[in-house]
Amino acid sequence: MKLLEGKRALITGVANRWSIATGIARRMHDHGAQLAFTYQGERVKDEVEKLAAELGGGPVIECDVANDASLTSMRDDLAARFGKLDALVHSIAFVNKEDLAGTVYDTSRHGFSMALDISSFSLIALVHALHEHLNDDASIMALSYLGSTAIVPNYNIAGIAKAALESIVRYLAYDLGPRGIRVNAISAGPIKTASSRQVGGFSKILDVVPKVAPLKRNVTAEDVGNTAVYLASDLARAITADVHFVDSGYHSMGMYPPEFGS
Ligand code: 0WD
């Protein structure tokens, strides 16, 4: 059964084939959604165009979420070429590499502002730009991580930015709820991507999950994509303002199993 037949989704944050947004786009396409994509700049344009061609040939539009003019022109282009949205996927984050290791108290004012601007405020900016181009009952989702509510060494201000993002999800859910529009976060387990490799000691994080998590395995971008399909579908029409973990159950562990490390 196809869950997204007749629905249109905008996918942000594809950088390459390993991006979580790529896994989401693939699963949404499998379920019959029509897709449009944004890309950040020339560096990733070819990869995004290739993926879009493979997944139905929808529009590919430049959008730098740090730039209001870019958001407005994306909105106008999208309205002309694609029509109103039933789903919006926010899969965007940026933190300076030097802020993804060491101590949080050494974070610079500029590094902090940039991380929060691109990783958190960008969801507000996208919804501000697109709210009139969302159908009633649309579904908005943003990618988060456990580092928002718990200490993950080296994740540092990325975690602080995810805490803001999850709070923004709840407030947007309240703003848009009267239109039946739902806003949720998907908190993914660690997945090797261009962004995650910037986090100090990331490969060790990948080693821990299969030893500790109830499902004893890491998750994939396609696992995240399956949850995105559900959240975008009418099956989730009473689900909003929440954080949905796709992490093999890792977030529920109160302590590591006794055999860990042996
Ligand atoms: O373990 C992981 N990979 C997890 C990632 C676990 C839990 C959550 N996440 C989150 C990330 O924090 C992010 O919000 O998932 C989202 C997607 O991240 P990803 O798929 O891991 O990483 P990547 O493939 O690098 O995509 C993030 C993209 C950027 O990629 P690059 O590599 O080019 O920096 O975010 C986009 C960009 O395409 N991006 C922007 N898009 C528009 N405007 C901007 C910007 N200013 N900055 C970054």
CSV table of C-alpha atoms in Angstrom, one decimal, residues 50-244:
chain,number,residue,atom,x,y,z
A,50,LYS,CA,20.8,13.6,-10.0
A,51,LEU,CA,18.7,12.4,-7.1
A,52,ALA,CA,15.7,14.5,-8.2
A,53,ALA,CA,15.9,13.1,-11.7
A,54,GLU,CA,16.0,9.5,-10.3
A,55,LEU,CA,13.0,10.2,-8.0
A,56,GLY,CA,10.4,11.6,-10.3
A,57,GLY,CA,12.1,14.7,-11.9
A,58,GLY,CA,10.6,17.3,-9.6
A,59,PRO,CA,12.0,20.8,-9.3
A,60,VAL,CA,15.4,21.5,-7.7
A,61,ILE,CA,15.6,25.0,-6.2
A,62,GLU,CA,18.5,26.8,-4.5
A,63,CYS,CA,17.9,27.9,-0.9
A,64,ASP,CA,20.4,29.0,1.7
A,65,VAL,CA,18.4,29.1,4.9
A,66,ALA,CA,20.8,31.7,6.3
A,67,ASN,CA,19.6,34.2,3.6
A,68,ASP,CA,16.1,35.8,3.6
A,69,ALA,CA,16.2,36.7,-0.1
A,70,SER,CA,17.1,33.1,-0.9
A,71,LEU,CA,14.2,31.8,1.1
A,72,THR,CA,11.8,34.3,-0.6
A,73,SER,CA,13.0,33.4,-4.1
A,74,MET,CA,12.8,29.7,-3.3
A,75,ARG,CA,9.2,30.2,-2.2
A,76,ASP,CA,8.2,32.0,-5.4
A,77,ASP,CA,9.9,29.5,-7.6
A,78,LEU,CA,8.3,26.6,-5.7
A,79,ALA,CA,4.8,28.2,-5.9
A,80,ALA,CA,5.2,28.6,-9.7
A,81,ARG,CA,6.7,25.2,-10.4
A,82,PHE,CA,5.2,22.8,-7.8
A,83,GLY,CA,2.1,24.0,-6.1
A,84,LYS,CA,1.1,23.7,-2.5
A,85,LEU,CA,2.9,21.3,-0.1
A,86,ASP,CA,1.6,18.4,2.0
A,87,ALA,CA,4.9,17.8,3.6
A,88,LEU,CA,8.0,19.8,4.5
A,89,VAL,CA,11.2,18.0,5.6
A,90,HIS,CA,13.8,20.1,7.5
A,91,SER,CA,17.1,18.2,7.4
A,92,ILE,CA,19.6,21.0,7.9
A,93,ALA,CA,22.3,21.7,10.4
A,94,PHE,CA,25.6,23.5,10.6
A,95,VAL,CA,28.2,23.9,13.4
A,96,ASN,CA,31.8,25.0,13.0
A,97,LYS,CA,34.0,21.9,13.3
A,98,GLU,CA,36.0,23.5,16.2
A,99,ASP,CA,32.8,23.7,18.2
A,100,LEU,CA,32.2,20.0,17.9
A,101,ALA,CA,35.0,19.0,20.3
A,102,GLY,CA,36.5,20.5,23.5
A,103,THR,CA,34.5,22.5,26.0
A,104,VAL,CA,31.2,24.3,25.5
A,105,TYR,CA,32.5,27.3,27.5
A,106,ASP,CA,35.0,28.0,24.7
A,107,THR,CA,32.3,28.4,22.1
A,108,SER,CA,32.5,31.8,20.4
A,109,ARG,CA,29.6,34.2,20.2
A,110,HIS,CA,29.7,34.0,16.4
A,111,GLY,CA,29.9,30.2,16.3
A,112,PHE,CA,26.9,29.9,18.6
A,113,SER,CA,24.8,32.4,16.6
A,114,MET,CA,25.6,30.6,13.3
A,115,ALA,CA,24.8,27.2,14.7
A,116,LEU,CA,21.5,28.3,16.2
A,117,ASP,CA,20.7,30.3,13.0
A,118,ILE,CA,21.2,27.5,10.5
A,119,SER,CA,20.3,24.5,12.7
A,120,SER,CA,17.3,25.9,14.6
A,121,PHE,CA,16.0,29.3,13.5
A,122,SER,CA,16.0,28.0,9.9
A,123,LEU,CA,12.8,25.9,10.7
A,124,ILE,CA,11.0,29.1,11.7
A,125,ALA,CA,12.4,30.9,8.6
A,126,LEU,CA,11.2,28.0,6.3
A,127,VAL,CA,7.7,27.9,7.8
A,128,HIS,CA,7.5,31.8,7.7
A,129,ALA,CA,8.4,31.6,4.0
A,130,LEU,CA,6.1,28.7,3.2
A,131,HIS,CA,3.1,28.8,5.5
A,132,GLU,CA,0.8,30.1,2.8
A,133,HIS,CA,2.0,27.4,0.5
A,134,LEU,CA,1.1,24.6,2.8
A,135,ASN,CA,-2.1,22.7,2.4
A,136,ASP,CA,-4.3,22.4,5.5
A,137,ASP,CA,-3.4,19.0,7.2
A,138,ALA,CA,0.2,19.2,6.0
A,139,SER,CA,3.0,17.6,7.9
A,140,ILE,CA,6.3,19.3,8.9
A,141,MET,CA,9.2,17.4,10.3
A,142,ALA,CA,12.7,18.3,11.4
A,143,LEU,CA,15.7,16.1,12.2
A,144,SER,CA,17.0,16.1,15.8
A,145,TYR,CA,19.3,14.1,18.0
A,146,LEU,CA,19.4,12.8,21.6
A,147,GLY,CA,22.1,15.4,22.3
A,148,SER,CA,19.3,17.9,22.7
A,149,THR,CA,18.2,16.6,26.1
A,150,ALA,CA,21.2,14.5,27.3
A,151,ILE,CA,24.9,15.1,27.3
A,152,VAL,CA,26.7,13.6,24.3
A,153,PRO,CA,30.4,14.4,24.6
A,154,ASN,CA,31.6,16.6,21.8
A,155,TYR,CA,28.1,17.2,20.4
A,156,ASN,CA,28.2,20.5,22.4
A,157,ILE,CA,26.4,23.4,20.8
A,158,ALA,CA,24.9,21.1,18.2
A,159,GLY,CA,22.9,19.6,21.1
A,160,ILE,CA,22.0,23.1,22.3
A,161,ALA,CA,20.8,23.9,18.8
A,162,LYS,CA,18.7,20.7,18.8
A,163,ALA,CA,17.1,21.6,22.1
A,164,ALA,CA,16.0,24.9,20.5
A,165,LEU,CA,14.8,23.1,17.4
A,166,GLU,CA,12.7,20.7,19.4
A,167,SER,CA,11.2,23.6,21.3
A,168,ILE,CA,10.5,25.4,18.0
A,169,VAL,CA,8.7,22.2,16.8
A,170,ARG,CA,6.3,22.4,19.8
A,171,TYR,CA,5.6,26.1,19.3
A,172,LEU,CA,5.0,25.8,15.6
A,173,ALA,CA,2.7,22.8,16.2
A,174,TYR,CA,0.6,25.2,18.4
A,175,ASP,CA,0.7,28.0,15.8
A,176,LEU,CA,-0.4,25.7,12.9
A,177,GLY,CA,-2.6,23.2,14.7
A,178,PRO,CA,-5.8,25.1,14.0
A,179,ARG,CA,-5.2,24.3,10.3
A,180,GLY,CA,-4.6,20.6,11.0
A,181,ILE,CA,-0.9,21.1,10.2
A,182,ARG,CA,1.3,18.9,12.3
A,183,VAL,CA,4.9,19.6,13.3
A,184,ASN,CA,7.2,16.9,14.7
A,185,ALA,CA,10.8,16.1,15.2
A,186,ILE,CA,12.5,12.8,14.3
A,187,SER,CA,15.4,12.1,16.6
A,188,ALA,CA,17.6,9.8,14.6
A,189,GLY,CA,20.3,7.6,16.0
A,190,PRO,CA,23.9,8.2,14.7
A,191,ILE,CA,24.3,7.7,10.9
A,192,LYS,CA,27.6,8.3,9.0
A,193,THR,CA,27.1,11.4,6.9
A,194,ALA,CA,29.2,14.5,5.9
A,195,SER,CA,27.8,16.4,8.9
A,196,SER,CA,28.1,13.7,11.6
A,197,ARG,CA,31.7,13.0,10.7
A,198,GLN,CA,32.5,16.5,11.9
A,199,VAL,CA,31.5,15.5,15.5
A,200,GLY,CA,34.6,14.5,17.6
A,201,GLY,CA,34.8,10.7,18.1
A,202,PHE,CA,31.8,10.0,15.9
A,203,SER,CA,32.9,6.5,14.9
A,204,LYS,CA,33.0,5.5,18.5
A,205,ILE,CA,29.4,6.6,18.9
A,206,LEU,CA,28.5,4.2,16.0
A,207,ASP,CA,30.3,1.4,17.8
A,208,VAL,CA,28.3,1.9,21.1
A,209,VAL,CA,24.8,1.7,19.7
A,210,PRO,CA,24.8,-2.0,18.5
A,211,LYS,CA,26.3,-3.0,21.9
A,212,VAL,CA,23.8,-1.1,24.1
A,213,ALA,CA,20.5,-0.4,22.3
A,214,PRO,CA,17.6,-2.8,22.6
A,215,LEU,CA,17.6,-3.6,18.9
A,216,LYS,CA,21.4,-4.1,18.9
A,217,ARG,CA,22.0,-2.3,15.6
A,218,ASN,CA,22.6,1.1,14.2
A,219,VAL,CA,19.8,2.8,12.1
A,220,THR,CA,19.9,3.8,8.5
A,221,ALA,CA,18.7,6.8,6.6
A,222,GLU,CA,16.0,4.5,5.2
A,223,ASP,CA,14.8,3.6,8.7
A,224,VAL,CA,14.4,7.4,9.3
A,225,GLY,CA,12.7,7.6,5.9
A,226,ASN,CA,10.1,5.0,7.0
A,227,THR,CA,9.1,7.2,10.0
A,228,ALA,CA,9.0,10.3,7.8
A,229,VAL,CA,6.6,8.5,5.5
A,230,TYR,CA,4.4,7.6,8.4
A,231,LEU,CA,4.5,11.2,9.8
A,232,ALA,CA,3.7,12.6,6.4
A,233,SER,CA,0.8,10.2,5.9
A,234,ASP,CA,-2.8,10.5,7.1
A,235,LEU,CA,-2.1,7.7,9.5
A,236,ALA,CA,-0.3,10.3,11.7
A,237,ARG,CA,-3.0,13.0,11.5
A,238,ALA,CA,-3.5,13.1,15.3
A,239,ILE,CA,0.3,13.2,16.0
A,240,THR,CA,1.9,16.6,16.5
A,241,ALA,CA,4.3,18.5,18.8
A,242,ASP,CA,6.4,15.5,19.6
A,243,VAL,CA,9.9,14.0,19.2
A,244,HIS,CA,9.9,10.5,17.6
